[in-house]
Amino acid sequence: MIDSYSFGNIVVDGEGYSSDLKIFPEKIIDDWWRREGHKIHPEDIEEILEFSPEVLIIGTGAYGRVEVPKKTVHILKEQGIETIAKNTEEACQKYNEICNEKEVVAALHLTC
């Protein structure tokens, strides 16, 4: 569960993080860097594509600055991964709502 989120900081299961991260059911990958900072390309989510969850929740930042290009959306759809992209606060709320109901991964940008 995501305990709290504020600009640049997140607490997941009691552990604090201050860099972008990917939350899998059994692990967290922190310090997530993308090829092009505010765009998510397929190579930025390779571990997620390999894991193939039912749902991917993307936190697009506090102000929604992260984009998910059509190519990335198409690849996720082809693989049968439902994708939800919201500002990070709303993404955290959605993650908590469904993390016990479905196999879900969150990819979260913590700042802008």
C-alpha atoms as a printed R data frame, in Angstrom:
    type eleno elety resid chain resno      x      y       z
1   ATOM     1    CA   MET     A     1  0.000  0.000   0.000
2   ATOM     2    CA   ILE     A     2  1.006  3.563  -0.591
3   ATOM     3    CA   ASP     A     3  0.943  5.227   2.814
4   ATOM     4    CA   SER     A     4  1.414  8.798   1.596
5   ATOM     5    CA   TYR     A     5  2.516 10.946  -1.321
6   ATOM     6    CA   SER     A     6  3.612 14.560  -1.493
7   ATOM     7    CA   PHE     A     7  5.652 16.396  -4.108
8   ATOM     8    CA   GLY     A     8  8.965 14.537  -4.386
9   ATOM     9    CA   ASN     A     9  8.249 12.014  -1.628
10  ATOM    10    CA   ILE     A    10  6.312  8.805  -1.245
11  ATOM    11    CA   VAL     A    11  5.958  6.223   1.524
12  ATOM    12    CA   VAL     A    12  5.192  2.644   0.475
13  ATOM    13    CA   ASP     A    13  4.622  0.007   3.161
14  ATOM    14    CA   GLY     A    14  6.373  2.241   5.689
15  ATOM    15    CA   GLU     A    15  9.453  2.862   3.517
16  ATOM    16    CA   GLY     A    16 10.161  6.378   2.227
17  ATOM    17    CA   TYR     A    17 11.394  7.176  -1.284
18  ATOM    18    CA   SER     A    18 12.362 10.453  -2.923
19  ATOM    19    CA   SER     A    19 12.968  9.334  -6.505
20  ATOM    20    CA   ASP     A    20 10.653  8.049  -9.222
21  ATOM    21    CA   LEU     A    21  9.812  4.405  -8.775
22  ATOM    22    CA   LYS     A    22  7.997  1.338 -10.033
23  ATOM    23    CA   ILE     A    23  5.957 -0.655  -7.537
24  ATOM    24    CA   PHE     A    24  5.509 -4.360  -8.296
25  ATOM    25    CA   PRO     A    25  3.575 -6.762  -6.058
26  ATOM    26    CA   GLU     A    26  6.813 -8.269  -4.697
27  ATOM    27    CA   LYS     A    27  9.400 -5.485  -5.142
28  ATOM    28    CA   ILE     A    28 10.038 -1.798  -5.651
29  ATOM    29    CA   ILE     A    29 12.458 -0.426  -8.212
30  ATOM    30    CA   ASP     A    30 13.433  3.070  -7.168
31  ATOM    31    CA   ASP     A    31 15.534  5.676  -8.908
32  ATOM    32    CA   TRP     A    32 13.583  5.108 -12.138
33  ATOM    33    CA   TRP     A    33 15.079  7.097 -15.006
34  ATOM    34    CA   ARG     A    34 13.519  7.423 -18.414
35  ATOM    35    CA   ARG     A    35 15.231  7.906 -21.763
36  ATOM    36    CA   GLU     A    36 13.383 11.178 -22.206
37  ATOM    37    CA   GLY     A    37 12.550 12.544 -18.746
38  ATOM    38    CA   HIS     A    38  8.880 13.405 -19.198
39  ATOM    39    CA   LYS     A    39  7.926 10.737 -21.740
40  ATOM    40    CA   ILE     A    40  7.493  7.036 -21.092
41  ATOM    41    CA   HIS     A    41  8.838  4.945 -23.944
42  ATOM    42    CA   PRO     A    42  8.568  1.134 -24.128
43  ATOM    43    CA   GLU     A    43 12.211  0.695 -23.096
44  ATOM    44    CA   ASP     A    44 11.463  2.696 -19.927
45  ATOM    45    CA   ILE     A    45  8.989  0.045 -18.784
46  ATOM    46    CA   GLU     A    46 10.654 -3.165 -20.004
47  ATOM    47    CA   GLU     A    47 10.373 -4.856 -16.588
48  ATOM    48    CA   ILE     A    48  6.677 -4.038 -16.526
49  ATOM    49    CA   LEU     A    49  6.120 -5.425 -20.016
50  ATOM    50    CA   GLU     A    50  7.972 -8.626 -19.033
51  ATOM    51    CA   PHE     A    51  5.934 -8.944 -15.828
52  ATOM    52    CA   SER     A    52  2.694 -8.289 -17.770
53  ATOM    53    CA   PRO     A    53  0.374 -7.187 -14.950
54  ATOM    54    CA   GLU     A    54 -3.369 -6.839 -15.400
55  ATOM    55    CA   VAL     A    55 -3.115 -3.096 -14.763
56  ATOM    56    CA   LEU     A    56 -0.386 -0.471 -15.033
57  ATOM    57    CA   ILE     A    57 -1.019  2.753 -13.169
58  ATOM    58    CA   ILE     A    58  1.150  5.632 -14.313
59  ATOM    59    CA   GLY     A    59  1.633  8.627 -12.055
60  ATOM    60    CA   THR     A    60  2.266 11.519 -14.425
61  ATOM    61    CA   GLY     A    61  3.651 13.845 -11.744
62  ATOM    62    CA   ALA     A    62  2.105 16.346  -9.380
63  ATOM    63    CA   TYR     A    63  1.183 18.570 -12.327
64  ATOM    64    CA   GLY     A    64  0.718 15.830 -14.925
65  ATOM    65    CA   ARG     A    65  3.792 16.664 -17.008
66  ATOM    66    CA   VAL     A    66  4.720 13.088 -17.949
67  ATOM    67    CA   GLU     A    67  3.399 11.934 -21.314
68  ATOM    68    CA   VAL     A    68  2.678  8.405 -22.490
69  ATOM    69    CA   PRO     A    69  3.258  8.393 -26.276
70  ATOM    70    CA   LYS     A    70  0.782  6.539 -28.505
71  ATOM    71    CA   LYS     A    71  3.413  3.900 -29.348
72  ATOM    72    CA   THR     A    72  3.752  2.999 -25.663
73  ATOM    73    CA   VAL     A    73 -0.022  2.909 -25.169
74  ATOM    74    CA   HIS     A    74 -0.356  0.677 -28.242
75  ATOM    75    CA   ILE     A    75  2.260 -1.806 -26.972
76  ATOM    76    CA   LEU     A    76  0.597 -1.985 -23.549
77  ATOM    77    CA   LYS     A    77 -2.805 -2.524 -25.164
78  ATOM    78    CA   GLU     A    78 -1.418 -5.237 -27.470
79  ATOM    79    CA   GLN     A    79 -0.103 -7.036 -24.411
80  ATOM    80    CA   GLY     A    80 -3.481 -6.815 -22.687
81  ATOM    81    CA   ILE     A    81 -2.303 -4.473 -19.936
82  ATOM    82    CA   GLU     A    82 -4.975 -2.006 -18.852
83  ATOM    83    CA   THR     A    83 -3.283  1.372 -18.477
84  ATOM    84    CA   ILE     A    84 -4.431  4.169 -16.206
85  ATOM    85    CA   ALA     A    85 -2.515  7.468 -16.356
86  ATOM    86    CA   LYS     A    86 -3.341 10.141 -13.769
87  ATOM    87    CA   ASN     A    87 -1.506 12.809 -11.833
88  ATOM    88    CA   THR     A    88  0.545 11.078  -9.173
89  ATOM    89    CA   GLU     A    89 -1.744 11.872  -6.240
90  ATOM    90    CA   GLU     A    90 -4.743 10.363  -8.057
91  ATOM    91    CA   ALA     A    91 -2.600  7.462  -9.311
92  ATOM    92    CA   CYS     A    92 -1.621  6.621  -5.724
93  ATOM    93    CA   GLN     A    93 -5.273  6.651  -4.657
94  ATOM    94    CA   LYS     A    94 -6.229  4.389  -7.579
95  ATOM    95    CA   TYR     A    95 -3.363  2.008  -6.795
96  ATOM    96    CA   ASN     A    96 -4.566  1.648  -3.212
97  ATOM    97    CA   GLU     A    97 -8.138  1.075  -4.401
98  ATOM    98    CA   ILE     A    98 -7.273 -1.871  -6.658
99  ATOM    99    CA   CYS     A    99 -3.958 -3.347  -5.459
100 ATOM   100    CA   ASN     A   100 -5.719 -6.093  -3.502
101 ATOM   101    CA   GLU     A   101 -8.192 -6.886  -6.292
102 ATOM   102    CA   LYS     A   102 -5.955 -7.130  -9.370
103 ATOM   103    CA   GLU     A   103 -2.336 -7.715 -10.270
104 ATOM   104    CA   VAL     A   104 -1.188 -4.121 -10.549
105 ATOM   105    CA   VAL     A   105  2.082 -2.269 -11.082
106 ATOM   106    CA   ALA     A   106  2.542  1.457 -10.513
107 ATOM   107    CA   ALA     A   107  5.114  3.613 -12.308
108 ATOM   108    CA   LEU     A   108  5.238  6.937 -10.510
109 ATOM   109    CA   HIS     A   109  6.886 10.288 -11.272
110 ATOM   110    CA   LEU     A   110  7.119 12.063  -7.931
111 ATOM   111    CA   THR     A   111  7.770 15.665  -8.931
112 ATOM   112    CA   CYS     A   112  6.469 17.917 -11.700
